[in-house]
């Protein structure tokens, strides 16, 4: 996917001032390829978290990225440092699709998508306002970085049924936790490849494997094969940290005609 030259970003990145909240959602920010907004379900849950979505309404023919966009894309990002009583915002991602536009292979969405966001309150019993800087790439034949400030007050309409339904629907699209019969098993590889066996109910031809490069890892497109009757994905490791991390792991999603699951892999 081709990107506009970095020197031209000032001409194509729109920075919208925070606008008064409508209900529990922000105003839409409109760009060339679509529009974006933040929506919340209003009330925090018992864990002191407010659930919401980054709502991306793409125009026909436009696309946006998954959490790992490949070597030339921009994953959706959200910065809540200007917010009040918000300690953290975590984006979650529905299962992506694989795309090849002739310039590169990448993972993302070619239709409108709502990315769940979990906002964690610093003090659950205190009011909170969300003032978020959002950055993402939307693409047709050329990708356009979109940056905007989205503001809202979740308590302004905490019982808004439409907003709550949108958030609930988006959460239902997320992958389920991996399990024994639907997930992956890491096989021996080497310093330059990650090799996994994929286990999934249903048609194996429908299965795809997505791995997110983080902590200075970068991966190429997975290559699928059959080995001893098992479905195997071999993933090139294009870049890696100088020292292998000892905490956490790498996020993956496994998709099939039967649904999708996700989990963490040990660092290769």
mmCIF file of C-alpha atoms in Angstrom:
data_model
loop_
_atom_site.group_PDB
_atom_site.id
_atom_site.type_symbol
_atom_site.label_atom_id
_atom_site.label_comp_id
_atom_site.label_asym_id
_atom_site.label_seq_id
_atom_site.Cartn_x
_atom_site.Cartn_y
_atom_site.Cartn_z
ATOM 1 C CA UNK A 1 0.000 0.000 0.000
ATOM 2 C CA UNK A 2 1.539 3.283 -1.060
ATOM 3 C CA UNK A 3 1.722 6.116 1.453
ATOM 4 C CA UNK A 4 1.775 9.842 0.811
ATOM 5 C CA UNK A 5 5.239 11.345 1.192
ATOM 6 C CA UNK A 6 5.962 12.233 4.795
ATOM 7 C CA UNK A 7 6.618 15.890 3.913
ATOM 8 C CA UNK A 8 3.052 16.177 2.725
ATOM 9 C CA UNK A 9 1.503 15.007 5.956
ATOM 10 C CA UNK A 10 0.681 18.496 7.086
ATOM 11 C CA UNK A 11 -1.634 18.856 4.117
ATOM 12 C CA UNK A 12 -3.495 15.599 4.625
ATOM 13 C CA UNK A 13 -3.687 15.156 8.411
ATOM 14 C CA UNK A 14 -6.758 16.838 9.843
ATOM 15 C CA UNK A 15 -6.540 17.886 13.476
ATOM 16 C CA UNK A 16 -10.023 18.542 14.796
ATOM 17 C CA UNK A 17 -10.523 20.501 17.977
ATOM 18 C CA UNK A 18 -12.428 18.781 20.740
ATOM 19 C CA UNK A 19 -16.127 19.308 20.188
ATOM 20 C CA UNK A 20 -18.948 19.126 22.718
ATOM 21 C CA UNK A 21 -20.053 15.556 23.307
ATOM 22 C CA UNK A 22 -23.366 14.342 21.939
ATOM 23 C CA UNK A 23 -24.804 11.661 24.196
ATOM 24 C CA UNK A 24 -22.045 9.257 25.173
ATOM 25 C CA UNK A 25 -20.253 9.644 21.848
ATOM 26 C CA UNK A 26 -18.006 12.206 20.227
ATOM 27 C CA UNK A 27 -18.792 14.112 17.070
ATOM 28 C CA UNK A 28 -17.792 12.441 13.796
ATOM 29 C CA UNK A 29 -14.515 13.528 12.246
ATOM 30 C CA UNK A 30 -14.782 13.366 8.459
ATOM 31 C CA UNK A 31 -11.857 12.606 6.135
ATOM 32 C CA UNK A 32 -11.512 11.835 2.452
ATOM 33 C CA UNK A 33 -12.070 8.098 2.847
ATOM 34 C CA UNK A 34 -14.650 8.030 5.616
ATOM 35 C CA UNK A 35 -15.262 9.264 9.137
ATOM 36 C CA UNK A 36 -14.361 8.294 12.719
ATOM 37 C CA UNK A 37 -15.806 8.863 16.182
ATOM 38 C CA UNK A 38 -15.633 7.496 19.724
ATOM 39 C CA UNK A 39 -18.685 5.916 21.338
ATOM 40 C CA UNK A 40 -19.044 4.632 24.915
ATOM 41 C CA UNK A 41 -21.678 2.721 26.847
ATOM 42 C CA UNK A 42 -21.538 5.462 29.480
ATOM 43 C CA UNK A 43 -21.389 3.850 32.887
ATOM 44 C CA UNK A 44 -18.195 2.240 34.234
ATOM 45 C CA UNK A 45 -18.419 -1.428 35.195
ATOM 46 C CA UNK A 46 -17.522 -2.943 38.572
ATOM 47 C CA UNK A 47 -13.835 -3.032 37.571
ATOM 48 C CA UNK A 48 -13.785 0.729 36.973
ATOM 49 C CA UNK A 49 -13.711 0.399 33.180
ATOM 50 C CA UNK A 50 -15.769 2.168 30.554
ATOM 51 C CA UNK A 51 -16.334 0.201 27.362
ATOM 52 C CA UNK A 52 -16.479 1.920 24.010
ATOM 53 C CA UNK A 53 -15.558 1.693 20.349
ATOM 54 C CA UNK A 54 -13.491 3.572 17.836
ATOM 55 C CA UNK A 55 -16.123 3.666 15.105
ATOM 56 C CA UNK A 56 -14.589 3.788 11.594
ATOM 57 C CA UNK A 57 -17.101 4.332 8.785
ATOM 58 C CA UNK A 58 -15.165 3.685 5.575
ATOM 59 C CA UNK A 59 -16.378 4.772 2.172
ATOM 60 C CA UNK A 60 -16.705 2.001 -0.473
ATOM 61 C CA UNK A 61 -13.286 0.969 -1.783
ATOM 62 C CA UNK A 62 -11.383 2.266 1.265
ATOM 63 C CA UNK A 63 -9.581 0.152 3.884
ATOM 64 C CA UNK A 64 -7.938 0.476 7.272
ATOM 65 C CA UNK A 65 -5.407 -1.568 9.241
ATOM 66 C CA UNK A 66 -5.314 -4.273 11.919
ATOM 67 C CA UNK A 67 -3.005 -4.014 14.956
ATOM 68 C CA UNK A 68 -0.071 -5.119 12.738
ATOM 69 C CA UNK A 69 -0.410 -3.461 9.327
ATOM 70 C CA UNK A 70 2.711 -4.903 7.717
ATOM 71 C CA UNK A 71 5.867 -3.016 6.836
ATOM 72 C CA UNK A 72 4.261 0.136 5.394
ATOM 73 C CA UNK A 73 1.023 0.795 7.249
ATOM 74 C CA UNK A 74 -0.259 2.726 10.249
ATOM 75 C CA UNK A 75 -2.113 0.769 12.957
ATOM 76 C CA UNK A 76 -4.915 2.573 14.794
ATOM 77 C CA UNK A 77 -3.590 4.382 17.869
ATOM 78 C CA UNK A 78 -5.250 6.292 20.691
ATOM 79 C CA UNK A 79 -3.627 8.687 23.177
ATOM 80 C CA UNK A 80 -5.741 9.607 26.226
ATOM 81 C CA UNK A 81 -3.105 11.628 28.103
ATOM 82 C CA UNK A 82 -5.231 14.802 27.903
ATOM 83 C CA UNK A 83 -8.251 13.057 29.458
ATOM 84 C CA UNK A 84 -9.524 13.467 33.016
ATOM 85 C CA UNK A 85 -9.551 10.451 35.346
ATOM 86 C CA UNK A 86 -8.621 8.031 32.545
ATOM 87 C CA UNK A 87 -5.546 5.928 33.322
ATOM 88 C CA UNK A 88 -5.445 3.764 30.203
ATOM 89 C CA UNK A 89 -7.172 3.031 26.896
ATOM 90 C CA UNK A 90 -6.748 -0.385 25.273
ATOM 91 C CA UNK A 91 -7.821 -1.094 21.697
ATOM 92 C CA UNK A 92 -9.073 -4.547 20.719
ATOM 93 C CA UNK A 93 -9.423 -5.830 17.171
ATOM 94 C CA UNK A 94 -11.966 -8.014 15.362
ATOM 95 C CA UNK A 95 -10.454 -10.731 13.164
ATOM 96 C CA UNK A 96 -8.798 -9.098 10.135
ATOM 97 C CA UNK A 97 -8.656 -10.104 6.491
ATOM 98 C CA UNK A 98 -5.509 -10.477 4.423
ATOM 99 C CA UNK A 99 -5.023 -8.045 1.545
ATOM 100 C CA UNK A 100 -2.598 -7.817 -1.363
ATOM 101 C CA UNK A 101 -2.902 -4.543 -3.268
ATOM 102 C CA UNK A 102 0.053 -5.095 -5.581
ATOM 103 C CA UNK A 103 2.365 -2.960 -3.436
ATOM 104 C CA UNK A 104 2.467 -5.208 -0.404
ATOM 105 C CA UNK A 105 0.590 -7.701 1.743
ATOM 106 C CA UNK A 106 -1.122 -6.423 4.860
ATOM 107 C CA UNK A 107 -3.893 -7.185 7.349
ATOM 108 C CA UNK A 108 -6.950 -5.067 7.951
ATOM 109 C CA UNK A 109 -10.550 -4.268 7.059
ATOM 110 C CA UNK A 110 -12.201 -3.287 3.777
ATOM 111 C CA UNK A 111 -15.561 -2.385 5.261
ATOM 112 C CA UNK A 112 -16.772 -0.211 8.181
ATOM 113 C CA UNK A 113 -15.432 -1.509 11.480
ATOM 114 C CA UNK A 114 -15.865 -0.721 15.170
ATOM 115 C CA UNK A 115 -12.743 -1.347 17.267
ATOM 116 C CA UNK A 116 -13.578 -1.944 20.952
ATOM 117 C CA UNK A 117 -11.787 0.348 23.402
ATOM 118 C CA UNK A 118 -11.522 -0.281 27.135
ATOM 119 C CA UNK A 119 -11.005 2.902 29.172
ATOM 120 C CA UNK A 120 -9.703 2.313 32.705
ATOM 121 C CA UNK A 121 -10.559 4.975 35.280
ATOM 122 C CA UNK A 122 -7.917 6.226 37.684
ATOM 123 C CA UNK A 123 -10.567 6.679 40.405
ATOM 124 C CA UNK A 124 -13.696 4.613 39.646
ATOM 125 C CA UNK A 125 -15.908 6.713 41.912
ATOM 126 C CA UNK A 126 -14.952 10.030 40.272
ATOM 127 C CA UNK A 127 -16.243 11.680 37.054
ATOM 128 C CA UNK A 128 -14.247 11.146 33.890
ATOM 129 C CA UNK A 129 -13.976 12.883 30.533
ATOM 130 C CA UNK A 130 -12.313 11.417 27.469
ATOM 131 C CA UNK A 131 -10.127 13.684 25.364
ATOM 132 C CA UNK A 132 -8.381 11.399 22.883
ATOM 133 C CA UNK A 133 -5.928 11.973 20.073
ATOM 134 C CA UNK A 134 -6.608 9.310 17.457
ATOM 135 C CA UNK A 135 -4.258 8.354 14.644
ATOM 136 C CA UNK A 136 -4.931 5.788 11.924
ATOM 137 C CA UNK A 137 -4.391 5.128 8.236
ATOM 138 C CA UNK A 138 -7.192 4.769 5.699
ATOM 139 C CA UNK A 139 -6.380 3.639 2.208
ATOM 140 C CA UNK A 140 -7.703 3.475 -1.313
ATOM 141 C CA UNK A 141 -4.857 3.217 -3.856
ATOM 142 C CA UNK A 142 -2.856 5.596 -1.633
ATOM 143 C CA UNK A 143 -3.009 5.647 2.158
ATOM 144 C CA UNK A 144 -3.871 8.824 4.007
ATOM 145 C CA UNK A 145 -2.919 9.280 7.670
ATOM 146 C CA UNK A 146 -5.852 10.594 9.696
ATOM 147 C CA UNK A 147 -5.256 12.380 12.993
ATOM 148 C CA UNK A 148 -8.011 13.935 15.043
ATOM 149 C CA UNK A 149 -8.975 14.851 18.585
ATOM 150 C CA UNK A 150 -12.196 13.225 19.801
ATOM 151 C CA UNK A 151 -13.799 14.376 23.048
ATOM 152 C CA UNK A 152 -16.782 13.144 25.030
ATOM 153 C CA UNK A 153 -18.294 12.947 28.491
ATOM 154 C CA UNK A 154 -19.412 9.353 29.147
ATOM 155 C CA UNK A 155 -21.758 10.502 31.934
ATOM 156 C CA UNK A 156 -23.659 12.947 29.737
ATOM 157 C CA UNK A 157 -26.107 10.237 28.622
ATOM 158 C CA UNK A 158 -25.164 7.014 30.429
ATOM 159 C CA UNK A 159 -28.376 5.185 29.506
ATOM 160 C CA UNK A 160 -28.222 5.760 25.750
ATOM 161 C CA UNK A 161 -29.506 2.462 24.324
ATOM 162 C CA UNK A 162 -28.151 3.051 20.818
ATOM 163 C CA UNK A 163 -24.599 3.652 22.032
ATOM 164 C CA UNK A 164 -24.758 0.680 24.387
ATOM 165 C CA UNK A 165 -25.986 -1.602 21.602
ATOM 166 C CA UNK A 166 -23.168 -0.502 19.280
ATOM 167 C CA UNK A 167 -20.556 -1.252 21.937
ATOM 168 C CA UNK A 168 -22.118 -4.628 22.756
ATOM 169 C CA UNK A 169 -22.213 -5.614 19.078
ATOM 170 C CA UNK A 170 -18.557 -4.655 18.586
ATOM 171 C CA UNK A 171 -17.447 -6.678 21.617
ATOM 172 C CA UNK A 172 -19.276 -9.705 20.201
ATOM 173 C CA UNK A 173 -17.093 -9.577 17.048
ATOM 174 C CA UNK A 174 -13.843 -10.132 18.981
ATOM 175 C CA UNK A 175 -12.020 -13.473 18.761
ATOM 176 C CA UNK A 176 -12.620 -15.987 21.537
ATOM 177 C CA UNK A 177 -9.725 -17.262 23.679
ATOM 178 C CA UNK A 178 -7.780 -20.060 22.011
ATOM 179 C CA UNK A 179 -8.531 -23.596 23.146
ATOM 180 C CA UNK A 180 -7.098 -27.072 22.614
ATOM 181 C CA UNK A 181 -9.041 -27.809 19.428
ATOM 182 C CA UNK A 182 -8.885 -24.272 18.038
ATOM 183 C CA UNK A 183 -5.544 -22.525 18.385
ATOM 184 C CA UNK A 184 -1.883 -22.979 17.548
ATOM 185 C CA UNK A 185 1.073 -25.013 18.715
ATOM 186 C CA UNK A 186 4.586 -23.657 18.223
ATOM 187 C CA UNK A 187 6.917 -25.999 16.326
ATOM 188 C CA UNK A 188 10.718 -25.903 16.243
ATOM 189 C CA UNK A 189 11.966 -23.093 14.019
ATOM 190 C CA UNK A 190 15.141 -21.077 13.767
ATOM 191 C CA UNK A 191 16.342 -17.519 14.308
ATOM 192 C CA UNK A 192 14.713 -16.398 11.052
ATOM 193 C CA UNK A 193 11.369 -18.211 11.091
ATOM 194 C CA UNK A 194 8.396 -18.781 13.366
ATOM 195 C CA UNK A 195 6.659 -22.113 12.679
ATOM 196 C CA UNK A 196 3.238 -22.995 14.127
ATOM 197 C CA UNK A 197 0.769 -25.812 13.722
ATOM 198 C CA UNK A 198 -2.806 -24.546 13.424
ATOM 199 C CA UNK A 199 -5.688 -26.527 14.884
ATOM 200 C CA UNK A 200 -9.214 -25.612 13.876
ATOM 201 C CA UNK A 201 -12.626 -27.256 13.479
ATOM 202 C CA UNK A 202 -14.118 -27.213 10.008
ATOM 203 C CA UNK A 203 -12.526 -26.680 6.607
ATOM 204 C CA UNK A 204 -8.721 -26.263 6.886
ATOM 205 C CA UNK A 205 -8.679 -24.300 3.614
ATOM 206 C CA UNK A 206 -10.502 -21.468 5.388
ATOM 207 C CA UNK A 207 -7.894 -21.117 8.142
ATOM 208 C CA UNK A 208 -5.549 -18.120 8.296
ATOM 209 C CA UNK A 209 -2.965 -17.060 10.877
ATOM 210 C CA UNK A 210 -2.144 -13.472 11.869
ATOM 211 C CA UNK A 211 0.771 -12.538 14.128
ATOM 212 C CA UNK A 212 1.386 -9.025 15.459
ATOM 213 C CA UNK A 213 4.945 -7.755 15.481
ATOM 214 C CA UNK A 214 5.674 -5.950 18.746
ATOM 215 C CA UNK A 215 8.689 -5.338 20.991
ATOM 216 C CA UNK A 216 10.848 -4.726 17.873
ATOM 217 C CA UNK A 217 9.726 -7.886 16.065
ATOM 218 C CA UNK A 218 8.655 -7.636 12.439
ATOM 219 C CA UNK A 219 7.129 -10.511 10.484
ATOM 220 C CA UNK A 220 6.532 -11.309 6.845
ATOM 221 C CA UNK A 221 3.409 -12.921 5.411
ATOM 222 C CA UNK A 222 2.790 -16.470 6.702
ATOM 223 C CA UNK A 223 3.299 -19.339 4.241
ATOM 224 C CA UNK A 224 0.902 -22.261 4.697
ATOM 225 C CA UNK A 225 1.741 -25.923 4.095
ATOM 226 C CA UNK A 226 0.686 -29.427 5.084
ATOM 227 C CA UNK A 227 3.023 -31.519 7.218
ATOM 228 C CA UNK A 228 2.076 -35.049 8.282
ATOM 229 C CA UNK A 229 -1.567 -34.167 7.730
ATOM 230 C CA UNK A 230 -1.305 -31.031 9.860
ATOM 231 C CA UNK A 231 -1.755 -27.434 8.811
ATOM 232 C CA UNK A 232 1.451 -25.466 9.337
ATOM 233 C CA UNK A 233 2.224 -21.748 8.961
ATOM 234 C CA UNK A 234 5.840 -20.643 8.500
ATOM 235 C CA UNK A 235 6.354 -16.938 9.197
ATOM 236 C CA UNK A 236 9.548 -15.090 8.182
ATOM 237 C CA UNK A 237 11.079 -13.049 11.017
ATOM 238 C CA UNK A 238 12.195 -9.881 9.227
ATOM 239 C CA UNK A 239 13.521 -8.103 12.294
ATOM 240 C CA UNK A 240 13.915 -8.888 15.981
ATOM 241 C CA UNK A 241 15.246 -7.269 19.159
ATOM 242 C CA UNK A 242 18.871 -7.749 20.091
ATOM 243 C CA UNK A 243 17.751 -9.678 23.190
ATOM 244 C CA UNK A 244 14.682 -11.917 23.345
ATOM 245 C CA UNK A 245 12.104 -10.504 25.813
ATOM 246 C CA UNK A 246 11.465 -12.656 28.864
ATOM 247 C CA UNK A 247 8.016 -11.298 29.767
ATOM 248 C CA UNK A 248 4.727 -11.397 27.884
ATOM 249 C CA UNK A 249 4.370 -12.711 24.363
ATOM 250 C CA UNK A 250 3.233 -11.972 20.824
ATOM 251 C CA UNK A 251 -0.443 -11.529 20.036
ATOM 252 C CA UNK A 252 -1.948 -13.764 17.356
ATOM 253 C CA UNK A 253 -5.352 -14.368 15.780
ATOM 254 C CA UNK A 254 -6.407 -17.593 14.071
ATOM 255 C CA UNK A 255 -9.418 -17.363 11.772
ATOM 256 C CA UNK A 256 -11.539 -19.995 10.043
ATOM 257 C CA UNK A 257 -15.021 -20.524 8.673
ATOM 258 C CA UNK A 258 -15.958 -21.599 12.212
ATOM 259 C CA UNK A 259 -14.975 -18.261 13.783
ATOM 260 C CA UNK A 260 -11.775 -16.884 15.291
ATOM 261 C CA UNK A 261 -9.612 -17.218 18.401
ATOM 262 C CA UNK A 262 -6.647 -15.329 19.769
ATOM 263 C CA UNK A 263 -3.867 -15.686 22.295
ATOM 264 C CA UNK A 264 -0.202 -15.034 23.064
ATOM 265 C CA UNK A 265 2.812 -16.853 21.635
ATOM 266 C CA UNK A 266 6.180 -17.076 23.391
ATOM 267 C CA UNK A 267 8.783 -14.807 21.832
ATOM 268 C CA UNK A 268 10.767 -16.753 19.205
#
